[in-house]
Amino acid sequence: MKKISTKLTLAMLSVTVAVLAFVGAALMINITLDYFSSFGREMELVFEDGRFTEIYDGFSGDTDALADYLENALLSFQTPRDYYILKDGNVVKSSRTGGSLKMTDNLRRVLDGGYSRDGKLTSDALDFALDMGGGYTAYVLDGKQALALRLRDIALLFLQALVIGIVLAAALSFIISKRLTHSIKKLEDGAQRMSRGEFTQVEVKTRDEVGGLCRVFNEMSEQIQSDFEQFERAESAQREFVANVSHELKTPLTVIKSYAQTLNSMELDADTRKKFLKTIDGETDRMSEIVEQLLYISKLEQPPAKLIRLDLKELCRQAADALLLESGKKGVTVRVEGEGFVRSDRERVTTIIYNLLTNAIKYSDEGGLVTVTVTGGDKPSVSVVDNGIGIPPEDIGRVFERFYRTDKARGRKTGGTGLGLAIAKESADSLGARLTAASTPGVRTEFLLEFSYD
Ligand code: ADP
């Protein structure tokens, strides 16, 4: 696997070389074409000039005048070129001293008469020949040396540019890849820490895609951390719950076991036997109540079966009637006031009201008063108020926990399981309702069930 920095450097270098090569080639082709066309243009200027026409028209072998003209005319251009004057194919005058003249196709053609010019890109030289009459030929040759020089300069220039470009591209890609890989390395470290269960944030340095990735990573890390903590909390709550259930079931089991053993091993009078059996019966009831309530709690994980319009006052009255025996025993008066309707699950709402009312009666003193107030409208509610022992401030936040009982409740031996309010609270949650408690011990305790609160 190649490193990002290597890939980036290679990419930058190839782009630099490609661009320079393309521009260089285009420039060289352009210069060559220009060189060729200017040769044609300049030959026209030399041989169509008035002074040349004069020499041409009256030419009778005066090679000096012709040479003079050609020398001057060619000097007026930047590109150095040679002229030759031939007589029957032999050089009689030339701008070059020494050396032989190569016979080009062009020259050969003109020696037969007329004129000819060669400007093909592929030829090794550019030349122009004109038959002057009387066996004389005027001939101009461009050996392309000037073009070669020019092209060489350009090539050198581009070679320099290439070296500078390569150095710059390498430096630039090094800096960019350093910045890029710095953040990516940070992400990699963060991910590695995350796999070990350490949730840390990655520093966001850039505003580009990598910076965006860092931000997403941080959000993801936070989310996973909170899910993880939630999962751990749920797991520890679950463990605590199992421990509580075991403990709550163990107590009645121990009582039952020891009473049964005593009954078995001892001769007891009828009264004592009856008392023992009653205790066993009572503890069995308590166990089945706990198990039933636990089953109910597990059912609450399912969404409510069906929602119907409920007459809240009617439900409260029915609950109060069902508890007449309990309230009657303690001389507690239960008053139901107001009215209201709500669209909800009948069983769950009934359970909530029943549990709240049971507690209100259970924790009321003899002759106490329990007031149930129903309100309607778009935010229906049921409030259950009693003037019993109340809940101390240190316990009020925990009474909705499963198996939680206040010391006073335990002291009183009221026999509760500590699940009633948990069931009420979890039922309310499952209906999207809110259940809250407020208490001034000994004065007033209120449980408030509110539907459709914001
Ligand atoms: P329990 O079966 O013990 O009543 P709950 O879950 O119904 O269990 O209630 C939890 C605890 O909250 C009770 O043990 C009691 O201490 C306290 N509590 C609930 N309702 C009242 C109330 N109306 N007045 C005083 N204390 C209450």
PDB file of N, CA and C and ligand atoms in Angstrom, residues 286 289 293 355-364 384-386 388-392 395 398-410 414-424 439 445-447, ligand 1:
ATOM      1  N   ARG A 286     -48.156 -12.986  49.139  1.00  0.00           N
ATOM      2  CA  ARG A 286     -47.207 -11.895  48.863  1.00  0.00           C
ATOM      3  C   ARG A 286     -46.310 -12.261  47.682  1.00  0.00           C
ATOM      4  N   GLU A 289     -48.183 -12.032  44.542  1.00  0.00           N
ATOM      5  CA  GLU A 289     -48.413 -10.629  44.169  1.00  0.00           C
ATOM      6  C   GLU A 289     -47.174 -10.050  43.482  1.00  0.00           C
ATOM      7  N   GLN A 293     -47.037  -8.748  39.695  1.00  0.00           N
ATOM      8  CA  GLN A 293     -46.648  -7.369  39.368  1.00  0.00           C
ATOM      9  C   GLN A 293     -45.452  -7.350  38.405  1.00  0.00           C
ATOM     10  N   ASN A 355     -53.512   2.015  41.749  1.00  0.00           N
ATOM     11  CA  ASN A 355     -52.305   1.983  42.587  1.00  0.00           C
ATOM     12  C   ASN A 355     -52.160   3.248  43.423  1.00  0.00           C
ATOM     13  N   LEU A 356     -52.460   4.414  42.813  1.00  0.00           N
ATOM     14  CA  LEU A 356     -52.330   5.677  43.553  1.00  0.00           C
ATOM     15  C   LEU A 356     -53.333   5.727  44.709  1.00  0.00           C
ATOM     16  N   LEU A 357     -54.546   5.260  44.407  1.00  0.00           N
ATOM     17  CA  LEU A 357     -55.604   5.294  45.421  1.00  0.00           C
ATOM     18  C   LEU A 357     -55.301   4.306  46.559  1.00  0.00           C
ATOM     19  N   THR A 358     -54.795   3.125  46.183  1.00  0.00           N
ATOM     20  CA  THR A 358     -54.419   2.121  47.195  1.00  0.00           C
ATOM     21  C   THR A 358     -53.412   2.722  48.171  1.00  0.00           C
ATOM     22  N   ASN A 359     -52.377   3.398  47.591  1.00  0.00           N
ATOM     23  CA  ASN A 359     -51.341   4.005  48.447  1.00  0.00           C
ATOM     24  C   ASN A 359     -51.937   5.094  49.334  1.00  0.00           C
ATOM     25  N   ALA A 360     -52.763   5.960  48.700  1.00  0.00           N
ATOM     26  CA  ALA A 360     -53.342   7.074  49.464  1.00  0.00           C
ATOM     27  C   ALA A 360     -54.110   6.547  50.682  1.00  0.00           C
ATOM     28  N   ILE A 361     -54.858   5.455  50.506  1.00  0.00           N
ATOM     29  CA  ILE A 361     -55.621   4.876  51.633  1.00  0.00           C
ATOM     30  C   ILE A 361     -54.661   4.202  52.618  1.00  0.00           C
ATOM     31  N   LYS A 362     -53.703   3.442  52.018  1.00  0.00           N
ATOM     32  CA  LYS A 362     -52.763   2.671  52.849  1.00  0.00           C
ATOM     33  C   LYS A 362     -51.939   3.589  53.764  1.00  0.00           C
ATOM     34  N   TYR A 363     -51.500   4.737  53.226  1.00  0.00           N
ATOM     35  CA  TYR A 363     -50.620   5.604  54.016  1.00  0.00           C
ATOM     36  C   TYR A 363     -51.387   6.736  54.700  1.00  0.00           C
ATOM     37  N   SER A 364     -52.720   6.603  54.734  1.00  0.00           N
ATOM     38  CA  SER A 364     -53.530   7.590  55.472  1.00  0.00           C
ATOM     39  C   SER A 364     -53.692   7.109  56.910  1.00  0.00           C
ATOM     40  N   VAL A 384     -54.419  12.764  42.983  1.00  0.00           N
ATOM     41  CA  VAL A 384     -54.834  11.987  44.155  1.00  0.00           C
ATOM     42  C   VAL A 384     -54.119  12.593  45.372  1.00  0.00           C
ATOM     43  N   VAL A 385     -54.909  13.181  46.272  1.00  0.00           N
ATOM     44  CA  VAL A 385     -54.316  13.880  47.418  1.00  0.00           C
ATOM     45  C   VAL A 385     -54.763  13.197  48.719  1.00  0.00           C
ATOM     46  N   ASP A 386     -53.787  12.974  49.613  1.00  0.00           N
ATOM     47  CA  ASP A 386     -54.175  12.459  50.929  1.00  0.00           C
ATOM     48  C   ASP A 386     -53.502  13.287  52.011  1.00  0.00           C
ATOM     49  N   GLY A 388     -52.102  11.832  54.771  1.00  0.00           N
ATOM     50  CA  GLY A 388     -51.502  10.792  55.605  1.00  0.00           C
ATOM     51  C   GLY A 388     -50.073  11.095  56.002  1.00  0.00           C
ATOM     52  N   ILE A 389     -49.284  10.007  56.196  1.00  0.00           N
ATOM     53  CA  ILE A 389     -47.929  10.194  56.746  1.00  0.00           C
ATOM     54  C   ILE A 389     -46.997  10.959  55.810  1.00  0.00           C
ATOM     55  N   GLY A 390     -47.269  10.902  54.515  1.00  0.00           N
ATOM     56  CA  GLY A 390     -46.458  11.656  53.564  1.00  0.00           C
ATOM     57  C   GLY A 390     -45.116  11.002  53.279  1.00  0.00           C
ATOM     58  N   ILE A 391     -44.377  11.648  52.374  1.00  0.00           N
ATOM     59  CA  ILE A 391     -43.087  11.093  51.936  1.00  0.00           C
ATOM     60  C   ILE A 391     -41.990  12.109  52.255  1.00  0.00           C
ATOM     61  N   PRO A 392     -40.962  11.711  53.003  1.00  0.00           N
ATOM     62  CA  PRO A 392     -39.890  12.652  53.326  1.00  0.00           C
ATOM     63  C   PRO A 392     -39.194  13.130  52.053  1.00  0.00           C
ATOM     64  N   ASP A 395     -36.831  10.981  50.114  1.00  0.00           N
ATOM     65  CA  ASP A 395     -37.340   9.780  49.430  1.00  0.00           C
ATOM     66  C   ASP A 395     -38.167  10.104  48.196  1.00  0.00           C
ATOM     67  N   ARG A 398     -37.251   8.989  44.793  1.00  0.00           N
ATOM     68  CA  ARG A 398     -36.979   7.564  44.527  1.00  0.00           C
ATOM     69  C   ARG A 398     -38.210   6.666  44.612  1.00  0.00           C
ATOM     70  N   VAL A 399     -39.367   7.236  45.037  1.00  0.00           N
ATOM     71  CA  VAL A 399     -40.527   6.362  45.267  1.00  0.00           C
ATOM     72  C   VAL A 399     -41.008   5.629  44.013  1.00  0.00           C
ATOM     73  N   PHE A 400     -40.602   6.158  42.815  1.00  0.00           N
ATOM     74  CA  PHE A 400     -41.046   5.480  41.587  1.00  0.00           C
ATOM     75  C   PHE A 400     -40.121   4.329  41.181  1.00  0.00           C
ATOM     76  N   GLU A 401     -39.012   4.163  41.934  1.00  0.00           N
ATOM     77  CA  GLU A 401     -38.101   3.056  41.599  1.00  0.00           C
ATOM     78  C   GLU A 401     -38.718   1.729  42.024  1.00  0.00           C
ATOM     79  N   ARG A 402     -38.359   0.705  41.254  1.00  0.00           N
ATOM     80  CA  ARG A 402     -38.890  -0.625  41.580  1.00  0.00           C
ATOM     81  C   ARG A 402     -38.374  -1.072  42.953  1.00  0.00           C
ATOM     82  N   PHE A 403     -39.260  -1.593  43.777  1.00  0.00           N
ATOM     83  CA  PHE A 403     -38.968  -2.124  45.117  1.00  0.00           C
ATOM     84  C   PHE A 403     -38.591  -1.058  46.138  1.00  0.00           C
ATOM     85  N   TYR A 404     -38.732   0.226  45.771  1.00  0.00           N
ATOM     86  CA  TYR A 404     -38.353   1.250  46.736  1.00  0.00           C
ATOM     87  C   TYR A 404     -39.485   1.496  47.734  1.00  0.00           C
ATOM     88  N   ARG A 405     -39.136   1.440  49.005  1.00  0.00           N
ATOM     89  CA  ARG A 405     -40.112   1.764  50.056  1.00  0.00           C
ATOM     90  C   ARG A 405     -39.449   2.693  51.058  1.00  0.00           C
ATOM     91  N   THR A 406     -40.192   3.637  51.579  1.00  0.00           N
ATOM     92  CA  THR A 406     -39.592   4.531  52.572  1.00  0.00           C
ATOM     93  C   THR A 406     -39.500   3.762  53.889  1.00  0.00           C
ATOM     94  N   ASP A 407     -38.595   4.275  54.751  1.00  0.00           N
ATOM     95  CA  ASP A 407     -38.424   3.592  56.045  1.00  0.00           C
ATOM     96  C   ASP A 407     -39.730   3.533  56.821  1.00  0.00           C
ATOM     97  N   LYS A 408     -40.482   4.633  56.724  1.00  0.00           N
ATOM     98  CA  LYS A 408     -41.741   4.696  57.454  1.00  0.00           C
ATOM     99  C   LYS A 408     -42.669   3.582  56.999  1.00  0.00           C
ATOM    100  N   ALA A 409     -42.693   3.380  55.667  1.00  0.00           N
ATOM    101  CA  ALA A 409     -43.573   2.353  55.103  1.00  0.00           C
ATOM    102  C   ALA A 409     -43.137   0.971  55.583  1.00  0.00           C
ATOM    103  N   ARG A 410     -41.808   0.784  55.630  1.00  0.00           N
ATOM    104  CA  ARG A 410     -41.306  -0.510  56.086  1.00  0.00           C
ATOM    105  C   ARG A 410     -41.675  -0.709  57.556  1.00  0.00           C
ATOM    106  N   THR A 414     -46.793  -2.312  56.333  1.00  0.00           N
ATOM    107  CA  THR A 414     -48.017  -2.236  55.536  1.00  0.00           C
ATOM    108  C   THR A 414     -48.069  -3.353  54.503  1.00  0.00           C
ATOM    109  N   GLY A 415     -46.942  -4.030  54.364  1.00  0.00           N
ATOM    110  CA  GLY A 415     -46.936  -5.208  53.484  1.00  0.00           C
ATOM    111  C   GLY A 415     -46.846  -4.908  52.003  1.00  0.00           C
ATOM    112  N   GLY A 416     -46.495  -3.665  51.630  1.00  0.00           N
ATOM    113  CA  GLY A 416     -46.388  -3.340  50.197  1.00  0.00           C
ATOM    114  C   GLY A 416     -45.173  -4.014  49.572  1.00  0.00           C
ATOM    115  N   THR A 417     -45.228  -4.125  48.256  1.00  0.00           N
ATOM    116  CA  THR A 417     -44.110  -4.765  47.557  1.00  0.00           C
ATOM    117  C   THR A 417     -43.089  -3.749  47.063  1.00  0.00           C
ATOM    118  N   GLY A 418     -43.496  -2.479  47.030  1.00  0.00           N
ATOM    119  CA  GLY A 418     -42.586  -1.463  46.487  1.00  0.00           C
ATOM    120  C   GLY A 418     -42.617  -1.433  44.967  1.00  0.00           C
ATOM    121  N   LEU A 419     -43.609  -2.099  44.388  1.00  0.00           N
ATOM    122  CA  LEU A 419     -43.692  -2.122  42.918  1.00  0.00           C
ATOM    123  C   LEU A 419     -44.855  -1.288  42.387  1.00  0.00           C
ATOM    124  N   GLY A 420     -45.803  -0.945  43.286  1.00  0.00           N
ATOM    125  CA  GLY A 420     -47.016  -0.256  42.842  1.00  0.00           C
ATOM    126  C   GLY A 420     -46.747   1.041  42.101  1.00  0.00           C
ATOM    127  N   LEU A 421     -45.869   1.895  42.669  1.00  0.00           N
ATOM    128  CA  LEU A 421     -45.599   3.185  42.019  1.00  0.00           C
ATOM    129  C   LEU A 421     -44.736   3.009  40.764  1.00  0.00           C
ATOM    130  N   ALA A 422     -43.847   2.001  40.796  1.00  0.00           N
ATOM    131  CA  ALA A 422     -43.029   1.739  39.601  1.00  0.00           C
ATOM    132  C   ALA A 422     -43.948   1.370  38.439  1.00  0.00           C
ATOM    133  N   ILE A 423     -44.953   0.520  38.746  1.00  0.00           N
ATOM    134  CA  ILE A 423     -45.912   0.124  37.710  1.00  0.00           C
ATOM    135  C   ILE A 423     -46.688   1.340  37.210  1.00  0.00           C
ATOM    136  N   ALA A 424     -47.126   2.196  38.182  1.00  0.00           N
ATOM    137  CA  ALA A 424     -47.890   3.387  37.796  1.00  0.00           C
ATOM    138  C   ALA A 424     -47.051   4.289  36.888  1.00  0.00           C
ATOM    139  N   SER A 439     -44.956  16.152  48.265  1.00  0.00           N
ATOM    140  CA  SER A 439     -45.461  15.804  49.597  1.00  0.00           C
ATOM    141  C   SER A 439     -44.942  16.729  50.693  1.00  0.00           C
ATOM    142  N   THR A 445     -50.108  14.988  50.616  1.00  0.00           N
ATOM    143  CA  THR A 445     -49.304  14.271  49.634  1.00  0.00           C
ATOM    144  C   THR A 445     -50.119  14.181  48.348  1.00  0.00           C
ATOM    145  N   GLU A 446     -49.491  14.615  47.259  1.00  0.00           N
ATOM    146  CA  GLU A 446     -50.237  14.592  45.996  1.00  0.00           C
ATOM    147  C   GLU A 446     -49.490  13.826  44.909  1.00  0.00           C
ATOM    148  N   PHE A 447     -50.237  12.954  44.243  1.00  0.00           N
ATOM    149  CA  PHE A 447     -49.728  12.314  43.033  1.00  0.00           C
ATOM    150  C   PHE A 447     -50.552  12.858  41.880  1.00  0.00           C
TER     151      PHE A 447
HETATM  152  P1  ADP B   1     -45.806  -0.158  48.280  1.00  0.00           P
HETATM  153  O1  ADP B   1     -46.308  -1.428  47.777  1.00  0.00           O
HETATM  154  O2  ADP B   1     -44.744  -0.288  49.315  1.00  0.00           O
HETATM  155  O3  ADP B   1     -46.843   0.833  48.613  1.00  0.00           O
HETATM  156  P2  ADP B   1     -45.318   1.598  46.104  1.00  0.00           P
HETATM  157  O4  ADP B   1     -44.407   1.476  44.962  1.00  0.00           O
HETATM  158  O5  ADP B   1     -46.728   1.719  45.821  1.00  0.00           O
HETATM  159  O6  ADP B   1     -44.997   0.400  47.051  1.00  0.00           O
HETATM  160  O7  ADP B   1     -44.850   2.844  46.912  1.00  0.00           O
HETATM  161  C1  ADP B   1     -43.477   3.011  47.178  1.00  0.00           C
HETATM  162  C2  ADP B   1     -43.288   3.739  48.483  1.00  0.00           C
HETATM  163  O8  ADP B   1     -43.712   5.078  48.350  1.00  0.00           O
HETATM  164  C3  ADP B   1     -44.127   3.186  49.570  1.00  0.00           C
HETATM  165  O9  ADP B   1     -43.451   2.142  50.214  1.00  0.00           O
HETATM  166  C4  ADP B   1     -44.275   4.379  50.472  1.00  0.00           C
HETATM  167  O10 ADP B   1     -43.143   4.504  51.296  1.00  0.00           O
HETATM  168  C5  ADP B   1     -44.279   5.533  49.557  1.00  0.00           C
HETATM  169  N1  ADP B   1     -45.638   6.054  49.248  1.00  0.00           N
HETATM  170  C6  ADP B   1     -46.355   5.812  48.150  1.00  0.00           C
HETATM  171  N2  ADP B   1     -47.550   6.475  48.179  1.00  0.00           N
HETATM  172  C7  ADP B   1     -47.561   7.156  49.323  1.00  0.00           C
HETATM  173  C8  ADP B   1     -48.512   8.026  49.944  1.00  0.00           C
HETATM  174  N3  ADP B   1     -49.664   8.349  49.369  1.00  0.00           N
HETATM  175  N4  ADP B   1     -48.212   8.555  51.154  1.00  0.00           N
HETATM  176  C9  ADP B   1     -47.028   8.249  51.714  1.00  0.00           C
HETATM  177  N5  ADP B   1     -46.097   7.449  51.190  1.00  0.00           N
HETATM  178  C10 ADP B   1     -46.347   6.895  50.011  1.00  0.00           C
END
